XYZ file of C-alpha atoms in Angstrom:
696
model
C 36.435 122.954 113.410
C 33.032 122.356 113.079
C 29.697 122.666 114.630
C 26.455 120.848 115.770
C 23.133 122.085 116.974
C 21.991 120.738 120.900
C 18.377 121.236 121.193
C 17.345 122.007 124.999
C 14.215 120.774 126.068
C 12.199 122.982 128.274
C 9.125 122.582 130.437
C 6.242 120.770 128.341
C 2.606 121.374 128.884
C -0.371 124.031 127.976
C 0.958 127.320 127.822
C 4.759 126.912 128.093
C 6.790 127.590 125.401
C 9.959 124.916 125.057
C 13.183 126.434 125.466
C 15.967 125.843 123.019
C 19.496 126.642 123.460
C 22.028 126.586 120.417
C 25.339 125.549 121.776
C 28.603 125.620 119.348
C 30.427 122.596 120.229
C 34.268 122.554 119.349
C 36.065 119.076 119.350
C 38.639 117.444 117.970
C 36.607 114.339 117.090
C 33.619 115.801 115.306
C 33.462 117.884 112.030
C 29.606 119.369 110.780
C 26.392 119.090 109.246
C 25.329 120.802 106.256
C 22.057 120.996 104.172
C 18.509 122.276 104.466
C 17.065 118.668 105.798
C 18.817 118.293 109.162
C 16.649 117.512 112.269
C 17.815 118.356 115.640
C 21.212 116.762 116.147
C 23.905 116.240 118.585
C 27.546 115.413 117.647
C 29.525 114.470 120.818
C 33.323 113.522 120.838
C 32.762 109.804 121.618
C 28.799 109.547 120.870
C 25.769 111.242 119.201
C 22.120 111.498 117.881
C 20.965 112.128 114.802
C 17.458 112.968 113.092
C 15.324 114.066 110.204
C 13.969 117.446 109.774
C 10.675 117.380 111.470
C 10.777 114.002 113.192
C 8.688 112.591 114.726
C 6.521 114.264 112.016
C 6.881 113.998 108.420
C 10.281 115.203 106.749
C 9.587 117.787 104.136
C 10.188 117.304 100.518
C 13.038 117.931 98.625
C 15.713 118.264 101.102
C 19.267 117.225 101.650
C 21.386 116.789 105.033
C 24.765 115.414 105.671
C 26.432 114.625 108.587
C 30.225 114.088 108.818
C 31.348 112.683 112.138
C 34.961 111.976 113.435
C 36.431 110.048 116.641
C 39.405 109.890 117.641
C 42.337 107.664 115.941
C 42.457 104.086 116.394
C 38.502 104.109 117.387
C 35.828 103.122 114.995
C 31.943 103.909 114.918
C 28.927 101.889 115.255
C 25.004 102.985 114.856
C 21.907 101.951 116.595
C 18.409 102.941 114.771
C 15.642 104.120 117.050
C 13.247 104.514 114.091
C 13.558 104.295 110.204
C 10.439 105.271 108.351
C 11.427 106.553 104.824
C 8.654 106.387 101.911
C 10.043 104.893 98.843
C 10.356 101.228 97.051
C 13.508 101.609 95.117
C 15.462 104.115 97.293
C 16.416 106.237 94.435
C 14.609 109.579 95.757
C 14.170 109.172 99.443
C 16.747 107.086 101.169
C 19.198 107.350 104.005
C 22.970 106.115 103.310
C 26.176 105.501 105.294
C 29.791 105.926 104.037
C 33.188 104.851 105.369
C 35.075 108.019 105.257
C 34.785 111.917 104.679
C 34.970 113.757 101.313
C 35.328 112.041 97.721
C 36.915 108.782 98.510
C 34.177 107.810 100.831
C 32.619 104.506 100.089
C 29.179 103.274 100.993
C 28.481 100.716 103.767
C 24.796 100.154 103.719
C 21.648 102.049 102.071
C 18.263 101.995 103.459
C 14.711 102.911 102.802
C 10.775 101.787 103.171
C 8.263 102.381 105.765
C 8.728 100.827 109.258
C 11.779 99.215 109.157
C 13.234 97.413 111.813
C 17.075 97.489 111.737
C 18.321 95.340 115.065
C 21.933 95.072 114.053
C 24.615 98.044 114.879
C 25.790 99.070 111.831
C 29.955 99.605 111.891
C 32.553 101.461 110.176
C 35.755 100.479 109.095
C 37.561 103.627 110.468
C 37.301 106.460 112.440
C 35.480 108.574 110.272
C 31.672 108.230 108.789
C 29.337 110.368 106.654
C 25.590 110.231 107.018
C 23.461 111.453 104.195
C 19.623 111.523 103.950
C 18.020 112.584 100.970
C 14.152 113.092 100.443
C 12.128 114.018 97.088
C 8.291 114.060 96.719
C 6.727 111.918 99.215
C 3.500 111.699 101.463
C 4.141 109.465 104.500
C 7.368 108.805 106.380
C 8.427 109.915 109.899
C 12.033 109.742 108.672
C 14.891 108.557 110.841
C 16.021 108.622 114.338
C 19.575 107.051 115.366
C 22.573 106.970 117.797
C 26.171 106.362 117.447
C 29.145 105.607 119.534
C 32.723 104.304 119.410
C 32.866 100.377 119.257
C 34.083 100.501 122.741
C 30.399 100.902 123.861
C 28.824 97.501 122.449
C 25.992 98.151 124.984
C 24.859 100.980 123.022
C 21.263 102.163 123.330
C 19.034 104.206 121.595
C 16.968 107.650 123.022
C 13.908 105.637 122.732
C 14.514 102.370 124.754
C 12.306 102.242 127.605
C 12.584 100.765 130.926
C 10.115 97.661 129.884
C 12.545 97.135 127.058
C 15.046 95.642 129.878
C 13.216 93.319 132.287
C 16.588 92.278 134.121
C 16.901 93.166 137.764
C 20.118 95.303 137.394
C 21.898 96.209 134.144
C 24.128 98.348 132.710
C 23.879 100.504 129.358
C 25.417 103.135 127.343
C 23.559 106.387 126.508
C 24.384 108.886 123.523
C 24.802 112.322 123.916
C 21.967 114.231 122.563
C 18.809 112.841 123.758
C 17.123 115.872 124.555
C 16.082 115.651 121.111
C 13.483 112.979 122.114
C 10.086 114.230 122.234
C 9.109 111.251 124.739
C 7.986 111.979 128.001
C 9.291 110.519 131.591
C 7.722 110.304 134.570
C 8.883 110.207 137.916
C 12.175 111.649 139.614
C 15.324 110.840 141.563
C 15.615 109.107 144.265
C 12.277 107.844 144.505
C 12.372 106.218 140.790
C 10.922 106.688 137.268
C 7.815 104.858 135.670
C 9.024 101.722 133.491
C 7.411 103.389 130.439
C 10.081 106.097 130.590
C 12.985 106.272 128.176
C 16.164 105.101 130.080
C 18.748 107.760 128.784
C 15.804 110.993 128.836
C 15.458 109.919 132.314
C 19.125 109.619 132.857
C 19.666 113.171 132.092
C 16.936 114.474 134.037
C 18.215 112.755 137.329
C 21.679 113.945 136.299
C 23.637 110.840 135.952
C 24.583 111.698 132.418
C 25.043 114.801 130.683
C 23.178 115.586 127.408
C 26.313 117.048 125.764
C 28.390 114.016 126.407
C 26.155 111.056 127.286
C 27.508 108.173 129.204
C 27.318 104.915 131.075
C 24.037 104.496 133.550
C 23.682 101.747 135.950
C 19.830 100.579 136.252
C 17.752 98.931 138.908
C 14.545 97.685 138.466
C 11.784 97.380 141.261
C 8.132 97.489 142.331
C 6.441 100.575 141.103
C 5.156 102.832 143.696
C 1.531 104.870 144.036
C 2.780 108.073 142.849
C 5.526 109.496 140.595
C 6.568 113.532 141.117
C 6.402 115.888 138.395
C 9.517 117.793 138.556
C 11.938 120.065 136.515
C 15.273 119.103 136.039
C 18.591 119.480 133.681
C 16.173 120.833 130.979
C 13.659 117.928 131.251
C 10.312 117.971 132.435
C 9.032 114.803 134.148
C 5.095 114.534 134.268
C 3.293 113.143 137.302
C 1.924 109.513 137.151
C -0.033 107.207 139.087
C 0.592 103.391 140.332
C 2.295 101.528 137.935
C 3.790 97.802 137.809
C 7.263 98.413 138.301
C 9.930 101.472 138.113
C 13.488 101.908 137.624
C 16.378 104.118 138.932
C 19.872 104.483 138.894
C 23.008 103.516 140.787
C 25.266 107.010 141.193
C 28.239 107.822 143.386
C 26.147 109.058 146.295
C 27.596 112.761 146.062
C 24.030 114.508 146.358
C 24.049 115.530 150.135
C 22.891 119.311 150.778
C 25.782 121.535 151.567
C 23.876 123.427 154.491
C 21.708 126.315 153.288
C 18.065 124.631 154.241
C 19.703 123.083 157.581
C 21.866 126.123 158.925
C 24.998 124.190 158.568
C 25.804 127.583 156.544
C 25.632 130.541 158.671
C 24.829 133.956 157.682
C 27.959 135.065 157.581
C 29.258 132.859 154.795
C 26.207 134.445 152.713
C 27.159 137.571 150.622
C 25.323 139.109 147.537
C 26.290 142.369 145.052
C 23.053 144.338 146.840
C 20.272 143.931 148.952
C 16.612 145.235 148.243
C 15.346 147.415 150.860
C 11.855 149.413 151.319
C 9.363 150.347 153.421
C 5.844 149.337 152.904
C 2.480 151.591 152.948
C 2.134 150.884 156.699
C 5.889 151.923 157.028
C 7.208 148.507 157.644
C 10.759 147.794 156.911
C 11.713 144.698 154.507
C 15.032 143.599 154.035
C 15.599 141.041 150.934
C 18.825 140.020 152.633
C 21.276 136.952 151.563
C 20.348 134.942 154.843
C 16.933 134.991 153.381
C 18.138 132.809 150.579
C 18.042 129.430 152.142
C 15.860 126.921 150.433
C 12.100 126.404 152.032
C 12.880 129.115 154.760
C 9.763 131.287 155.874
C 10.060 135.055 155.235
C 11.544 137.058 152.453
C 14.292 135.415 149.945
C 17.333 137.238 148.524
C 16.466 139.941 146.103
C 19.167 142.619 144.725
C 18.475 146.486 144.864
C 18.665 146.604 140.811
C 17.745 143.879 138.415
C 20.354 143.573 135.910
C 22.900 141.049 134.933
C 25.611 142.333 137.091
C 23.846 141.082 140.304
C 25.301 137.918 141.996
C 24.542 135.686 145.287
C 27.749 134.308 146.782
C 28.362 131.521 149.131
C 31.630 130.331 151.038
C 31.773 126.554 152.200
C 34.915 127.204 154.359
C 36.667 124.787 152.226
C 37.071 123.128 149.227
C 33.992 120.852 148.248
C 32.487 118.909 145.318
C 29.447 120.461 144.068
C 27.314 118.378 141.899
C 23.990 120.259 141.525
C 21.752 123.200 142.636
C 18.313 123.688 143.725
C 16.737 127.079 143.231
C 13.116 128.356 143.696
C 11.578 131.719 143.358
C 10.015 133.787 146.193
C 7.664 131.391 147.148
C 5.148 134.293 148.326
C 2.391 134.487 146.448
C 2.173 138.411 146.730
C 5.635 138.705 145.413
C 5.883 136.325 142.439
C 9.277 136.884 141.584
C 11.811 134.227 140.038
C 14.984 133.664 138.168
C 14.417 132.417 134.692
C 18.055 131.442 133.775
C 21.253 132.070 135.301
C 24.953 131.423 134.955
C 27.481 129.556 137.829
C 30.935 130.807 138.334
C 33.440 129.430 141.031
C 36.800 130.039 142.734
C 39.141 128.769 145.107
C 40.141 132.014 146.348
C 37.598 134.881 145.931
C 39.498 136.589 143.978
C 39.829 134.732 140.429
C 36.448 133.687 139.211
C 35.680 131.255 136.333
C 32.286 130.498 134.287
C 30.903 126.932 134.456
C 31.246 125.400 130.989
C 30.180 121.582 130.068
C 33.083 119.450 129.111
C 34.698 120.067 125.913
C 32.720 123.658 125.011
C 33.996 126.939 124.836
C 30.655 128.555 125.892
C 29.311 129.793 129.038
C 26.845 127.256 130.225
C 23.456 128.885 131.114
C 21.330 127.108 133.219
C 17.378 126.978 132.933
C 15.925 128.108 135.902
C 12.365 128.456 137.569
C 9.150 128.430 135.294
C 7.145 130.201 138.358
C 7.615 131.819 141.802
C 7.079 128.089 143.769
C 8.462 125.432 142.365
C 11.523 123.816 142.684
C 13.933 123.071 139.653
C 17.307 121.094 139.990
C 20.414 121.449 137.675
C 23.423 119.333 137.838
C 27.203 119.669 137.364
C 28.557 117.239 134.925
C 31.574 117.193 135.358
C 31.079 118.225 138.972
C 32.620 121.896 140.380
C 35.267 121.574 142.979
C 35.853 124.588 144.943
C 35.188 126.913 147.857
C 33.360 129.712 146.087
C 30.426 129.983 144.280
C 28.391 132.519 142.819
C 24.967 132.653 141.173
C 24.781 135.058 138.439
C 21.027 135.877 137.226
C 20.983 136.043 133.163
C 16.882 136.489 132.939
C 14.450 136.665 135.359
C 10.579 137.603 135.718
C 9.454 140.951 137.286
C 12.428 141.169 139.675
C 15.394 138.851 140.665
C 14.339 136.746 143.755
C 16.216 133.683 145.055
C 16.303 130.759 146.843
C 18.680 127.986 146.584
C 20.545 124.747 148.112
C 23.816 123.298 146.678
C 24.045 119.418 146.556
C 27.602 117.646 146.625
C 29.747 116.329 149.371
C 33.484 116.452 150.733
C 36.381 116.187 148.409
C 37.757 112.676 149.115
C 41.540 112.948 150.626
C 44.221 112.208 147.749
C 47.540 110.885 148.075
C 50.478 112.777 147.447
C 51.089 110.795 144.253
C 47.669 111.531 142.771
C 47.065 114.757 140.539
C 45.500 117.965 142.184
C 41.796 118.210 141.998
C 40.447 119.170 138.606
C 38.735 122.503 138.553
C 37.441 122.227 134.932
C 38.970 125.590 133.863
C 38.715 126.983 130.291
C 41.695 125.993 128.156
C 44.718 128.257 128.845
C 43.142 130.042 131.543
C 44.029 127.241 134.005
C 45.143 128.793 137.244
C 46.199 126.123 140.090
C 43.932 126.274 142.816
C 44.924 125.698 146.630
C 44.097 122.428 147.572
C 43.167 121.779 151.603
C 46.007 120.042 153.316
C 43.530 118.734 156.375
C 41.722 115.480 156.201
C 37.930 115.819 155.045
C 35.508 116.575 157.476
C 32.004 116.612 156.720
C 31.675 119.887 158.870
C 28.402 121.499 158.567
C 27.818 119.482 155.660
C 24.392 117.449 155.719
C 24.758 113.779 155.130
C 25.300 112.578 151.654
C 23.067 109.776 150.722
C 23.793 107.027 148.429
C 21.129 107.556 145.774
C 20.021 103.867 145.045
C 16.895 101.697 144.792
C 15.562 101.644 148.047
C 12.977 99.024 147.099
C 15.228 96.285 146.168
C 18.428 95.193 147.540
C 21.357 95.321 144.938
C 22.858 92.137 143.331
C 19.844 90.060 144.132
C 20.302 86.717 142.641
C 18.006 83.256 142.678
C 19.736 81.948 144.741
C 19.805 84.675 147.546
C 16.191 84.646 146.881
C 15.832 80.770 147.140
C 17.750 80.640 150.422
C 15.360 83.448 151.852
C 12.457 80.994 151.371
C 14.263 77.734 152.178
C 15.748 78.813 155.603
C 12.509 79.907 157.211
C 10.921 76.675 155.943
C 13.712 74.668 157.056
C 13.675 76.280 160.706
C 10.084 75.613 160.976
C 10.033 71.785 160.219
C 13.271 71.304 162.309
C 11.094 73.180 165.139
C 8.293 70.998 164.641
C 10.131 67.835 164.476
C 11.566 68.455 167.755
C 8.336 69.427 169.316
C 6.700 65.837 167.957
C 9.672 63.763 169.699
C 9.880 65.775 172.809
C 6.012 65.191 173.297
C 6.297 61.504 172.268
C 9.365 61.135 174.964
C 7.066 62.914 177.387
C 3.690 60.450 176.552
C 5.866 57.543 176.582
C 7.253 58.325 179.945
C 3.945 59.333 181.325
C 2.252 56.317 180.260
C 5.047 53.638 182.018
C 4.684 55.877 185.281
C 1.065 55.288 185.245
C 1.299 51.480 184.546
C 3.725 51.408 187.271
C 2.132 53.193 190.150
C -0.818 51.754 192.316
C -0.681 54.249 195.053
C -3.748 55.866 196.670
C -4.019 58.820 194.428
C -4.792 56.843 191.519
C -6.880 54.475 192.846
C -10.445 54.969 194.037
C -10.498 56.547 197.699
C -12.653 53.104 198.674
C -9.745 50.843 198.423
C -8.298 51.384 201.636
C -9.699 48.164 202.668
C -7.622 46.101 200.234
C -4.406 46.983 202.004
C -5.955 46.403 205.537
C -6.905 42.948 204.376
C -3.127 41.948 204.419
C -3.448 42.418 208.413
C -6.302 40.179 208.912
C -6.912 36.122 208.895
C -6.844 34.759 205.344
C -7.161 31.105 203.770
C -3.592 30.408 202.694
C -2.402 27.958 200.320
C 0.204 25.363 200.950
C 4.034 26.930 200.618
C 2.979 30.040 199.430
C 2.961 33.452 200.677
C 0.221 36.276 200.815
C 0.438 38.556 197.886
C 1.468 42.019 198.559
C 0.687 44.819 196.419
C 3.453 47.288 196.355
C 5.125 49.556 193.626
C 8.283 47.678 193.527
C 6.482 44.258 193.326
C 4.133 45.826 190.589
C 7.436 47.542 188.899
C 9.106 43.759 189.079
C 6.150 41.893 187.872
C 4.921 44.623 184.581
C 8.641 43.598 183.147
C 7.332 39.777 182.652
C 4.924 37.989 180.605
C 1.359 37.932 180.401
C -0.312 37.626 183.412
C -3.924 35.908 183.706
C -6.202 38.271 185.403
C -9.175 36.976 187.600
C -12.065 39.226 186.632
C -14.757 39.665 189.468
C -17.458 42.149 189.731
C -16.656 44.529 192.508
C -18.741 44.387 195.698
C -21.120 46.957 196.482
C -21.256 45.745 200.265
C -18.171 45.082 202.347
C -17.738 41.149 202.751
C -17.440 39.738 206.256
C -14.180 38.404 207.252
C -14.980 36.144 209.592
C -18.491 33.520 209.283
C -20.552 33.188 212.515
C -23.387 35.561 211.819
C -26.153 33.712 211.713
C -28.711 36.326 210.756
C -28.715 40.109 208.873
C -30.325 42.541 211.423
C -31.917 45.501 210.061
C -28.617 47.439 210.772
C -26.288 45.126 209.717
C -23.601 45.927 206.987
C -23.058 42.831 205.355
C -24.019 41.980 201.938
C -26.994 39.383 201.647
C -25.948 36.139 200.141
C -26.520 36.297 196.341
C -24.953 32.983 195.381
C -21.418 32.129 193.972
C -20.023 35.234 192.059
C -19.737 33.395 188.228
C -16.461 35.789 187.768
C -14.700 33.619 190.125
C -13.962 29.605 189.487
C -13.609 29.131 193.430
C -17.004 29.821 195.246
C -14.941 31.112 198.177
C -14.907 34.718 197.555
C -12.319 35.173 200.063
C -9.703 32.983 198.578
C -8.147 32.293 195.002
C -5.377 29.542 195.428
C -2.572 31.033 193.347
C -0.163 28.258 191.585
C 3.597 28.705 192.425
C 4.314 29.345 188.312
C 1.476 31.992 187.848
C 1.898 35.479 189.248
C -1.006 37.149 191.086
C -3.446 39.026 189.248
C -4.241 42.509 190.242
C -7.287 43.369 191.764
C -9.941 45.959 190.002
C -10.329 48.705 191.866
C -13.840 49.448 193.359
C -15.966 52.341 191.787
C -16.245 55.708 193.070
C -19.637 55.473 193.107
C -21.988 53.544 195.844
C -22.239 53.174 199.235
C -19.261 52.637 201.332
C -19.384 50.424 204.575
C -17.318 49.543 207.321
C -15.975 46.219 208.336
C -17.675 45.054 211.245
C -15.782 42.524 213.652
C -17.754 40.902 216.527
C -16.174 38.714 219.229
C -18.386 36.957 221.607
C -17.541 38.133 224.779
C -18.908 35.423 226.855
C -17.068 32.720 225.334
C -20.368 30.299 224.929
C -19.659 27.358 223.407
C -21.492 26.632 219.801
C -23.727 23.554 219.957
C -24.019 23.230 216.142
C -20.468 23.946 215.426
C -18.167 21.602 213.949
C -15.341 22.744 216.072
C -16.251 22.813 219.875
C -13.201 24.108 221.306
C -14.542 27.197 223.618
C -10.913 27.284 225.309
C -9.318 28.341 221.904
C -12.126 30.732 221.437
C -11.560 32.411 224.721
C -7.768 32.459 224.080
C -8.354 33.718 220.861
C -10.305 36.730 222.608
C -8.236 37.181 225.256
C -5.127 37.235 222.895
C -6.310 40.457 221.352
C -5.357 41.997 218.375
C -1.710 41.401 218.672
C -2.191 37.604 218.902
C -4.374 37.779 215.671
C -2.291 39.607 213.732
C 0.272 37.442 214.649
C -1.128 34.352 213.639
C -2.341 35.639 210.377
C 0.824 37.121 209.209
C 2.546 33.927 209.840
C 3.784 31.489 207.336
C 2.254 27.642 207.949
C 3.729 24.386 206.204
C 0.047 23.267 206.472
C -2.993 24.527 205.042
C -4.915 26.834 206.863
C -8.814 27.029 206.772
C -11.751 28.221 207.953
C -14.272 25.758 208.700
C -17.712 27.031 207.609
C -21.024 24.834 207.442
C -22.463 25.012 204.141
C -26.253 24.930 203.027
C -27.704 23.193 200.087
C -26.413 25.460 197.491
C -23.218 25.478 198.664
C -23.430 28.763 200.339
C -21.949 29.260 203.981
C -24.488 29.735 206.522
C -23.316 30.480 210.219
C -25.640 28.911 212.470
C -27.681 31.025 214.719
C -26.127 30.378 218.140
C -22.744 30.846 217.129
C -21.609 34.229 216.435
C -17.982 33.637 215.071
C -16.496 30.170 214.073
C -13.060 30.010 215.195
C -10.543 29.142 212.663
C -9.057 25.626 213.283
C -5.528 24.372 212.456
C -5.763 21.277 210.870
C -3.564 18.262 212.353
C -0.493 17.893 210.104
C -1.575 14.566 209.043
C -4.612 15.645 207.187
C -5.132 16.564 203.536
């Protein structure tokens, strides 16, 4: 049987004393420390922490300390140094030495001295027992040493000084040794929001309730982006300080059993709360005040619970109606400025039947656990149960208080998962030799009035984030956008192509100038025909047939500003005439006859260009000599033909125009000296004559 010292670490800051708790550990696997130069140390069953006296200050002169460490048979021990700063050059007076074994037969493993030494490797023993010896003589400087140890199965052991900034991985797992409350480093933040990246990992894990200071344990850490503000809280004897924005933070993965059990939300009824006594009194105005157990709800307005007498026999009890796993407790004082009462330390009892009670103790300890309470009447303080309590009834037993006992609280935990019959009964963590069997519930677990149990994880970063997932998250939107753009381009190109073809193959009135109506009427009037050729019709079907062929020569001519006369014989242009005055042959046509463009059989007809939308538009006059007067100067003196033409009317004219002739039909129009046709004055129209079949 041996003993070790565990130092409890209370609130830090001006005017606040450090709370230190001496715990005697009785374990099969640890021995003792002896000498006058031993600093704060914890010798756990499978891990621990050692330091020189006065660390991180200068160690005293002429002191000695030895720690004898034992772990279960079959295991070995390895050590990791957090700091090694011993003043000496030859390791004769000041040094740190590690031995394999305990007692006279021990053998040296390694010996260290020197200022600012960096020992990166793990120092491993050959057996399950090790002796650590620290000697100091006369010296002036040196902080001493600070190291951690564990069994060799925990190859990822870290020290109590390792910080979040030392591990850049997004997620990682490490093993924390017992005893990190001996560290003087500070943390910033709280669970579940996270801790500033400069905080020591293991100390933050104790604050978060992930590991126990007395035992240590494995932590799973998640790094993520920092937050603007870090809250200052007191939990598990560790005070975190407030902090401002940082580049990153870390938090811990847990089993998620940290939900509230119904005090604040009302899930726990007033009838489920009871107390040893209740404080009742009348104030100076005669108003009756009752500090009943129903007021012991966290964040509830009104009076809290307070007993009639303040002594260590008082208690507040809650009946959870069924067995539950209880992982923590949050307490406050009265929260009333006029009554600044609070409990500064307390014990916790639990029971499964309300008759036989057990005091909560840490693992491998024979001493009752005394929890640090509040340091003022207002702020919350959290303590975690490691290992958790599994019970139906819980009692809070005040050990010390300020002015008077007053309490508000909330329990943390979750429903106990259903176990198969082959599994052992729930562990209640009773003291050795006094472990009654509690009645377990036979019903399936129901949350009942228990509040939701959150899975306390890092909420700013998804778990198991890999480079492949991050790359896919970037590439998928880019590929979708590129594919969408490609589809839009193809659809637009197809639409433009179809629209272009449609515009090239359509010559209807909506796509032409409104003045082109006369072009369609031209087909209904007489025209000079080329032998063995038909008149060309401008229809959509014909155009569609022609567009598929080769290049067709086009005839270009400037559009006429005035309507052209369709029949010759007008001698003069009166003031009201709508005919365009003679301006000579149009240079755009090879044939001086503006109304006839002979087309060879092997050439397709060119399209006429549309008239411009601007300019005056004139109707085409048709003048008929109603008197059938003969023309003296006419080259064709056939009055009967003229009269017959007039008498036939439009029907005869249309028939003659549309008919197909084997010979060449032509108009006989007198020519002037310049070659321009000039109608004689005495003849209004020159009637077209059919040439005899023998003429060319």
